[in-house]
Short mmCIF file of the C-alpha atoms (twelve columns), coordinates in Angstrom:
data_MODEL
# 
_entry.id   MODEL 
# 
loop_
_atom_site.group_PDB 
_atom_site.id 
_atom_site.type_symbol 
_atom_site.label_atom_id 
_atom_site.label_alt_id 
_atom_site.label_comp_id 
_atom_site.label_asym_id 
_atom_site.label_seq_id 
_atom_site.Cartn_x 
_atom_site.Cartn_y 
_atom_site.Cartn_z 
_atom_site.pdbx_PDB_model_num 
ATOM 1   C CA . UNK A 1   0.000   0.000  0.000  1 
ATOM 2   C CA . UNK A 2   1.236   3.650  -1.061 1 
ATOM 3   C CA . UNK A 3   2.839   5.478  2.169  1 
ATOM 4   C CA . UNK A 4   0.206   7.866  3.503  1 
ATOM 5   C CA . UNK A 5   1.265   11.496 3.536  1 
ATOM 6   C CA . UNK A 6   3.011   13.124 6.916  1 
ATOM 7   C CA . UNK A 7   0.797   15.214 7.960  1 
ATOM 8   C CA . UNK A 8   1.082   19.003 8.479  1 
ATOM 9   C CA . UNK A 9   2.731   20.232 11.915 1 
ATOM 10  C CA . UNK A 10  1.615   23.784 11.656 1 
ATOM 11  C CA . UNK A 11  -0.503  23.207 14.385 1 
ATOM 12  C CA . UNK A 12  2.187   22.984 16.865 1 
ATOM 13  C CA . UNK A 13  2.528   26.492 16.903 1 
ATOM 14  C CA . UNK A 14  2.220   27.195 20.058 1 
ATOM 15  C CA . UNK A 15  2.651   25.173 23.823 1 
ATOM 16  C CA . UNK A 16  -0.725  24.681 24.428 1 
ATOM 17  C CA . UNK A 17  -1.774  20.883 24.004 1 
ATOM 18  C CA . UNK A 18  -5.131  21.008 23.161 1 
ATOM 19  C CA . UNK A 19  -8.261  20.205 25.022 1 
ATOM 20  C CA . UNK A 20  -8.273  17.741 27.335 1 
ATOM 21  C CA . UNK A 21  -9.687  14.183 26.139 1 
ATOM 22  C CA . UNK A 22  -12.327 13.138 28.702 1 
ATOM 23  C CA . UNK A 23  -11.795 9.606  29.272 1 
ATOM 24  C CA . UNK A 24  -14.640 7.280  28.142 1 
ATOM 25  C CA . UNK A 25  -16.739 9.771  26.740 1 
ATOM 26  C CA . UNK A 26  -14.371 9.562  23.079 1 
ATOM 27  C CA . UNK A 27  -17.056 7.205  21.289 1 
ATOM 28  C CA . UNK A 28  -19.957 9.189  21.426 1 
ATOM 29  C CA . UNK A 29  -19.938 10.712 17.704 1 
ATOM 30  C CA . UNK A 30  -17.635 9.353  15.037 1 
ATOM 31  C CA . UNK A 31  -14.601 11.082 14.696 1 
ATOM 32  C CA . UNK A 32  -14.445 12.624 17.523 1 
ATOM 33  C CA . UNK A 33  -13.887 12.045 21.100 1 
ATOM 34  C CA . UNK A 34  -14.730 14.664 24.210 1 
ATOM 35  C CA . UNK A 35  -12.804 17.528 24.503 1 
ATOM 36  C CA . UNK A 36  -12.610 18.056 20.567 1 
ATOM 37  C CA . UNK A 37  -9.920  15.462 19.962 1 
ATOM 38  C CA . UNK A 38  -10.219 12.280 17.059 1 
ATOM 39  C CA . UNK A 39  -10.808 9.208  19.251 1 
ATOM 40  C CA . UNK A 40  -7.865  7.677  17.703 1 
ATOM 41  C CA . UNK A 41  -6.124  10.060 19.813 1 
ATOM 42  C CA . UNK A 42  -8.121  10.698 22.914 1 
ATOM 43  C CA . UNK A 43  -6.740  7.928  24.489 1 
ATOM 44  C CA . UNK A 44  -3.079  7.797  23.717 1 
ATOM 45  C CA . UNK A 45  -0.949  7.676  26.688 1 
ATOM 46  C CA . UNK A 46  2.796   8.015  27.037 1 
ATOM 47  C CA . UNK A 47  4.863   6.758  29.557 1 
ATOM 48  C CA . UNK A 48  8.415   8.619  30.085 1 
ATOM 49  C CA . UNK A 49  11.564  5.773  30.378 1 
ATOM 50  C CA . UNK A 50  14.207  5.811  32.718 1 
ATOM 51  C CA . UNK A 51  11.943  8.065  34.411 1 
ATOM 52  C CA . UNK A 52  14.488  7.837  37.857 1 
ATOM 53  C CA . UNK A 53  17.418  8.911  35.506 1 
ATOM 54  C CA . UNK A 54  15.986  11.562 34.361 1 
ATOM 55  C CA . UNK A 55  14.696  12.695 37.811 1 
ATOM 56  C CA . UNK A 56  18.134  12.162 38.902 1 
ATOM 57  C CA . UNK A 57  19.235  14.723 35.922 1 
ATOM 58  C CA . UNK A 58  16.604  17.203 36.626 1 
ATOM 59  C CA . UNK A 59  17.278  17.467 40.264 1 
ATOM 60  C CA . UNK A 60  20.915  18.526 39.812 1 
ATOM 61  C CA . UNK A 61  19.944  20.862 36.721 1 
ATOM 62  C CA . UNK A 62  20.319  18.333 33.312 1 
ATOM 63  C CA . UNK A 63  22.570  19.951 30.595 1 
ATOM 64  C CA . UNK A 64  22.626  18.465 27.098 1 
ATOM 65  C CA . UNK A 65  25.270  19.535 24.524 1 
ATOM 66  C CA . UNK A 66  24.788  21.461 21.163 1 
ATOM 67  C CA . UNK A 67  27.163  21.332 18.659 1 
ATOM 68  C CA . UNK A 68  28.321  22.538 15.453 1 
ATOM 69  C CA . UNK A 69  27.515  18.831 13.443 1 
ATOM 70  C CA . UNK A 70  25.066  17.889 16.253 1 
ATOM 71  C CA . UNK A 71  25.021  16.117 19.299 1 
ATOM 72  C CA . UNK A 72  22.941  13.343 20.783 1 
ATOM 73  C CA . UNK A 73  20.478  13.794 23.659 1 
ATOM 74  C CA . UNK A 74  21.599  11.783 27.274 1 
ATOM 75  C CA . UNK A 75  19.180  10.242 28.333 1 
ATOM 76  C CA . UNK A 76  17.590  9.358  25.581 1 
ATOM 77  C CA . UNK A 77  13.547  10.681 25.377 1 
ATOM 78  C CA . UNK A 78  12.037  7.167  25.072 1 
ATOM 79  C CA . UNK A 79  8.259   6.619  25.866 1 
ATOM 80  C CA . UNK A 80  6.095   3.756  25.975 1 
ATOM 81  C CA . UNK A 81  2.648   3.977  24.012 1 
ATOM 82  C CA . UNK A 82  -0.927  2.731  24.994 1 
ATOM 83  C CA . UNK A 83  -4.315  3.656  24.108 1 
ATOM 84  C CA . UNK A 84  -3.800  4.021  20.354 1 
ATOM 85  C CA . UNK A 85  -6.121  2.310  17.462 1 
ATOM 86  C CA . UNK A 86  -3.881  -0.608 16.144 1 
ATOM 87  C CA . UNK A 87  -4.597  -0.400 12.695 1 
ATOM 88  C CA . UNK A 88  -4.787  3.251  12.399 1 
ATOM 89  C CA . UNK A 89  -1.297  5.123  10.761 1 
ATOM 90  C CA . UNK A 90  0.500   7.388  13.647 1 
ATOM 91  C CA . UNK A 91  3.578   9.418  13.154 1 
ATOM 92  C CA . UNK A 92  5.315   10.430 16.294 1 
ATOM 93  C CA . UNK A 93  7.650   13.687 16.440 1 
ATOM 94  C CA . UNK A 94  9.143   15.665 19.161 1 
ATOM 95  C CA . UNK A 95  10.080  19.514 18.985 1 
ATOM 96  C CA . UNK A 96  11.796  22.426 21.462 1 
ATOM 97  C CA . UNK A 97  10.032  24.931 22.939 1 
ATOM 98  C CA . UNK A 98  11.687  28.124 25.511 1 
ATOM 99  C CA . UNK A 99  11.064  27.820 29.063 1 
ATOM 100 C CA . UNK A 100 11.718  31.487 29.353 1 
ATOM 101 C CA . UNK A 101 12.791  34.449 27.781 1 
ATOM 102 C CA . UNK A 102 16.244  34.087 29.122 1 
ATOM 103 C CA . UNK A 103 19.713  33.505 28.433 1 
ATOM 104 C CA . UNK A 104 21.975  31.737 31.422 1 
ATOM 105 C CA . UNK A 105 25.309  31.559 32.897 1 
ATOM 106 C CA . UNK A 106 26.777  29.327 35.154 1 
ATOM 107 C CA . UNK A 107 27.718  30.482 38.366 1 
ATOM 108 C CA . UNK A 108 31.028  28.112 40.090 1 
ATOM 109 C CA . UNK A 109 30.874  29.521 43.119 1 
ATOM 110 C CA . UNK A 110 27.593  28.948 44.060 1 
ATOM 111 C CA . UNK A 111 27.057  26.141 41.580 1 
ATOM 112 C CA . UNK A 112 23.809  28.056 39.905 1 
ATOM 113 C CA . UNK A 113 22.397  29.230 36.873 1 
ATOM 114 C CA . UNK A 114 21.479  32.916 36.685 1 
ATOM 115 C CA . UNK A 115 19.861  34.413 34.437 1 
ATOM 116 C CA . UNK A 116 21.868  36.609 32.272 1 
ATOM 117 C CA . UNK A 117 19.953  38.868 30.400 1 
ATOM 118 C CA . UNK A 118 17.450  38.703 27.200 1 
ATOM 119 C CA . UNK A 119 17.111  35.682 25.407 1 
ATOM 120 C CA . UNK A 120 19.062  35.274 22.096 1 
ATOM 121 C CA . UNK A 121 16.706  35.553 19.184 1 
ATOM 122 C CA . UNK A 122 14.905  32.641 18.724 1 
ATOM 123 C CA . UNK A 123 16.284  29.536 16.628 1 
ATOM 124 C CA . UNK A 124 14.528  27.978 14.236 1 
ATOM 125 C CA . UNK A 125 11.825  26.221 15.266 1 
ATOM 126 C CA . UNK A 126 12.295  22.902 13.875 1 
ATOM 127 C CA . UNK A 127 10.554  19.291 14.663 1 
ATOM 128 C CA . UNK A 128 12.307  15.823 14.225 1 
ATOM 129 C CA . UNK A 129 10.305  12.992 13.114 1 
ATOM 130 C CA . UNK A 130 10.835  9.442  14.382 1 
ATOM 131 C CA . UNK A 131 12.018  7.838  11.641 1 
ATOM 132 C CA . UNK A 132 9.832   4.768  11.629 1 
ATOM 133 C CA . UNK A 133 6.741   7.421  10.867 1 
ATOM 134 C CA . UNK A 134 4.017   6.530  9.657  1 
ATOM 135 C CA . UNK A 135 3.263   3.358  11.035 1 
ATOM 136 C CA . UNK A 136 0.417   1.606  12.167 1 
ATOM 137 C CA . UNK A 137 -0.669  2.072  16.263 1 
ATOM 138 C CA . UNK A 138 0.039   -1.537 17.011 1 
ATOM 139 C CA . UNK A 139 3.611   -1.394 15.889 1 
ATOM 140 C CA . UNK A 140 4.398   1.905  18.125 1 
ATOM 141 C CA . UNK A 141 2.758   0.225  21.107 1 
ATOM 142 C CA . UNK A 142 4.569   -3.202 20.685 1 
ATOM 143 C CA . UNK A 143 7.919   -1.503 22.146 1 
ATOM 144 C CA . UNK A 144 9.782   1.348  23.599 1 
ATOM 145 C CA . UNK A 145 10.172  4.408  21.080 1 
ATOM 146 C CA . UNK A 146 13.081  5.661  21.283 1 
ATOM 147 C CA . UNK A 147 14.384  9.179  19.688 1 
ATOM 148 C CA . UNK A 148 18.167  8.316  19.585 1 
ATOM 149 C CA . UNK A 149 18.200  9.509  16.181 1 
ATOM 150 C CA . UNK A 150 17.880  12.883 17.155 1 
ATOM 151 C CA . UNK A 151 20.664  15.599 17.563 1 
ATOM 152 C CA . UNK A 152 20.846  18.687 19.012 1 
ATOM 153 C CA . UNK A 153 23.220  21.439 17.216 1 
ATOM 154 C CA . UNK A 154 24.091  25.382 18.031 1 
ATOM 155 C CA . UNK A 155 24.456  26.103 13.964 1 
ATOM 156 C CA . UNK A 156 21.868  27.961 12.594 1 
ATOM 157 C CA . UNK A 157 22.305  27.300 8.956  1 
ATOM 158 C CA . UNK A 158 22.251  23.409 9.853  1 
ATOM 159 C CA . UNK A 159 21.142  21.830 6.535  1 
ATOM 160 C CA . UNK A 160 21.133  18.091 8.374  1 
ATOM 161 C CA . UNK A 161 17.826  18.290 9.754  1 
ATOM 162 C CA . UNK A 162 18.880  18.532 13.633 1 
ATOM 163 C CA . UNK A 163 17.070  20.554 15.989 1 
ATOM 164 C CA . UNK A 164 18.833  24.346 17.071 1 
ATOM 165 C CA . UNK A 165 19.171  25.378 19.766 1 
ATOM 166 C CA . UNK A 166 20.584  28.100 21.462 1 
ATOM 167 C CA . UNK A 167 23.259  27.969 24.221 1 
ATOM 168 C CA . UNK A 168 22.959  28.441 27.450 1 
ATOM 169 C CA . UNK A 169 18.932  28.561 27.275 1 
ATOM 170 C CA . UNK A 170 16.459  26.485 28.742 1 
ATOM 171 C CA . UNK A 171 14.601  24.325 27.095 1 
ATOM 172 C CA . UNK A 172 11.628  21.927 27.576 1 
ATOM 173 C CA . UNK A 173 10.846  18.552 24.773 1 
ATOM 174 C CA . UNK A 174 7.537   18.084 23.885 1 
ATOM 175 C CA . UNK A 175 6.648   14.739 22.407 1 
ATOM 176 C CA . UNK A 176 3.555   14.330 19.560 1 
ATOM 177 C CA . UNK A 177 1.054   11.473 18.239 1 
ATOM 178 C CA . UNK A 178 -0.405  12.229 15.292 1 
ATOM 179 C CA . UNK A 179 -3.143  10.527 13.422 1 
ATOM 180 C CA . UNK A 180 -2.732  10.228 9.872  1 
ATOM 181 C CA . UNK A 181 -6.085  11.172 8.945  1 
ATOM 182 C CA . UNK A 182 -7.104  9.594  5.500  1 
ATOM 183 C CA . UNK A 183 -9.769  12.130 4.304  1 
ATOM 184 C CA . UNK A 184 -9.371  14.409 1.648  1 
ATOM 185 C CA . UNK A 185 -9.671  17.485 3.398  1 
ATOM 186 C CA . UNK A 186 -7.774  16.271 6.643  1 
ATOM 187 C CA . UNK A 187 -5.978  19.349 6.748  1 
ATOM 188 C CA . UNK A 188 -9.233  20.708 8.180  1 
ATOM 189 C CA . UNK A 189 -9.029  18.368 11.306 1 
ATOM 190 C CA . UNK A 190 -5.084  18.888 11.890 1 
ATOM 191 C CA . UNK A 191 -5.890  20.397 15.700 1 
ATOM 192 C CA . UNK A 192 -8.142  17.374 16.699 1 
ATOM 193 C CA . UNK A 193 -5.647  14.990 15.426 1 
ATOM 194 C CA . UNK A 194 -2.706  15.093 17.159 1 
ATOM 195 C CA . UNK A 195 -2.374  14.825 21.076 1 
ATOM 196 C CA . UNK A 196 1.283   16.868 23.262 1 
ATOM 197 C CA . UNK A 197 2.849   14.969 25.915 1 
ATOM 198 C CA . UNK A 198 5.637   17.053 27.989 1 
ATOM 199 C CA . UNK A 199 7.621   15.217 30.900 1 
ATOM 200 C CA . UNK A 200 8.504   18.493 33.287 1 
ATOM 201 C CA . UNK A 201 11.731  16.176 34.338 1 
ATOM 202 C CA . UNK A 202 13.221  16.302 30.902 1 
ATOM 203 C CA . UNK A 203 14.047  20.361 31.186 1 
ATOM 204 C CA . UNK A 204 17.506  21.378 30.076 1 
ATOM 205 C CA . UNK A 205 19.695  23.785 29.449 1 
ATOM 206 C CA . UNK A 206 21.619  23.714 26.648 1 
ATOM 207 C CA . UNK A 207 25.501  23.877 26.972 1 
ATOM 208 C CA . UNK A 208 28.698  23.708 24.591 1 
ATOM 209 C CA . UNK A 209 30.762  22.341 27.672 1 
ATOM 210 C CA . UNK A 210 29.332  20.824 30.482 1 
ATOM 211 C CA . UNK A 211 28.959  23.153 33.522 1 
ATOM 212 C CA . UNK A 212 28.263  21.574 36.805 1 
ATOM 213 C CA . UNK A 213 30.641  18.936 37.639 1 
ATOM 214 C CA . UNK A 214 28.095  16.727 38.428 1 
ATOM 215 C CA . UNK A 215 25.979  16.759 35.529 1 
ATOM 216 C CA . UNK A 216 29.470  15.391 34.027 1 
ATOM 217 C CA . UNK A 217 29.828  12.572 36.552 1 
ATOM 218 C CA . UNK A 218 26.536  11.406 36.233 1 
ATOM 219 C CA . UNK A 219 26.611  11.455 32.581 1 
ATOM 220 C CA . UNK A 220 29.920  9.636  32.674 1 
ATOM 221 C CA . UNK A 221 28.559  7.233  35.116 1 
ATOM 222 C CA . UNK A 222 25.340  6.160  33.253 1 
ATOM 223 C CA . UNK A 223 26.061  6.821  30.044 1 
ATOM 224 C CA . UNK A 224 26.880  3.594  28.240 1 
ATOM 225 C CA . UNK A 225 29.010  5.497  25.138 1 
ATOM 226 C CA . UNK A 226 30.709  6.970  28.064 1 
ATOM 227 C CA . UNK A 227 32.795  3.698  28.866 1 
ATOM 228 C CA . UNK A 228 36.434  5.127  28.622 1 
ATOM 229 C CA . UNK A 229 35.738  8.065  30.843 1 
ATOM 230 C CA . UNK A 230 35.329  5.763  33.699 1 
ATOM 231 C CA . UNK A 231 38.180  4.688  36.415 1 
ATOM 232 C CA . UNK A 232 39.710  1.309  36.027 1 
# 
């Protein structure tokens, strides 16, 4: 069968995540589910991965590193699906949004951020699709996504697809479901077909070098790639 089309992402403009999906209610007319959403996305559900590591980041302040050809993300966003339709097509992306309207710098004596005047004009906002997209629900539910393709890079004429960012800003991953909708005029439905998820434990701010020490260790100590930084 002839790969459906990607759909159009112009309707993650901004961080809202739509209306809320009311659980149970999503059958009532077809199409749609409560809260305005398709019911072959009311009732996806995403469950963050190495949820403890990345609590274990976030408490010391997580720092992921941009560079020039593009750097990958430790930990790795990974999510476990539920509650999709298994034969309806999905494709699953992930984009970068400001926490603020700040730029940062790292503080040694006190081991803090500060803020450090006006952010940098914004990068271009890009979004990385999983490469497996489209696919049918069943397949994304049947094991871990994982996003390892995806790099991070400070160069804003990147022509390799990777997500910019600017340094020393804070920055919070959002990750998207999105229904390929088969009618015609689908373009019409592109806010009730996709549903946001955003894990508040995978902030970061984005670095060129490492700041905090610790941020370092950890990433040396869990980091699998990261085997000839450790003793012995």
């Amino acid at each position: 069968p002839p790969t459906p089309p990607r759909p159009s992402t112009a309707f993650l403009g901004g961080p809202g995540e739509g209306p809320p999906c009311g659980a149970g209610l999503g059958w009532a007319s077809e199409g749609l589910g409560a809260g305005g959403k398709n019911r072959r996305v009311c009732h996806a559900a995403a469950r963050l991965e190495m949820g403890s590591l990345w609590e274990e980041f976030n408490r010391l302040g997580t720092e992921m590193i941009v560079t020039k050809a593009g750097r990958r993300m430790f930990p790795t966003f990974q999510v476990k699906l539920s509650g999709l339709d298994p034969l309806a097509d999905y494709v699953l992306l992930m984009d970068f949004v400001p926490l603020d309207d700040k730029r940062y710098r790292y503080a040694f004596h006190s081991s803090s951020w500060l803020a450090a005047g006006r952010a940098d004009p914004a990068a271009p906002g890009r979004v990385h699709f999983h490469p497996d997209s489209p696919a049918k629900g069943a397949q994304w539910m049947r094991q871990i996504v994982s996003f390892d393709k995806l790099k991070l890079t400070n160069n804003l004429l990147d022509d390799n697809g990777h997500i910019i960012l600017n340094s020393m800003h804070r920055y919070q991953p959002r990750f998207h479901v999105v229904f390929v909708d088969p009618r015609r005029d689908s373009e019409r439905f592109a806010h009730q077909n996709f549903k946001s998820f955003s894990f508040p434990e995978t902030q970061f701010m984005a670095v060129t070098a490492y700041q905090n020490h610790r941020i370092t260790q950890l990433k040396i100590a869990s980091n699998p790639f990261a085997k000839g930084f450790r003793d012995g």
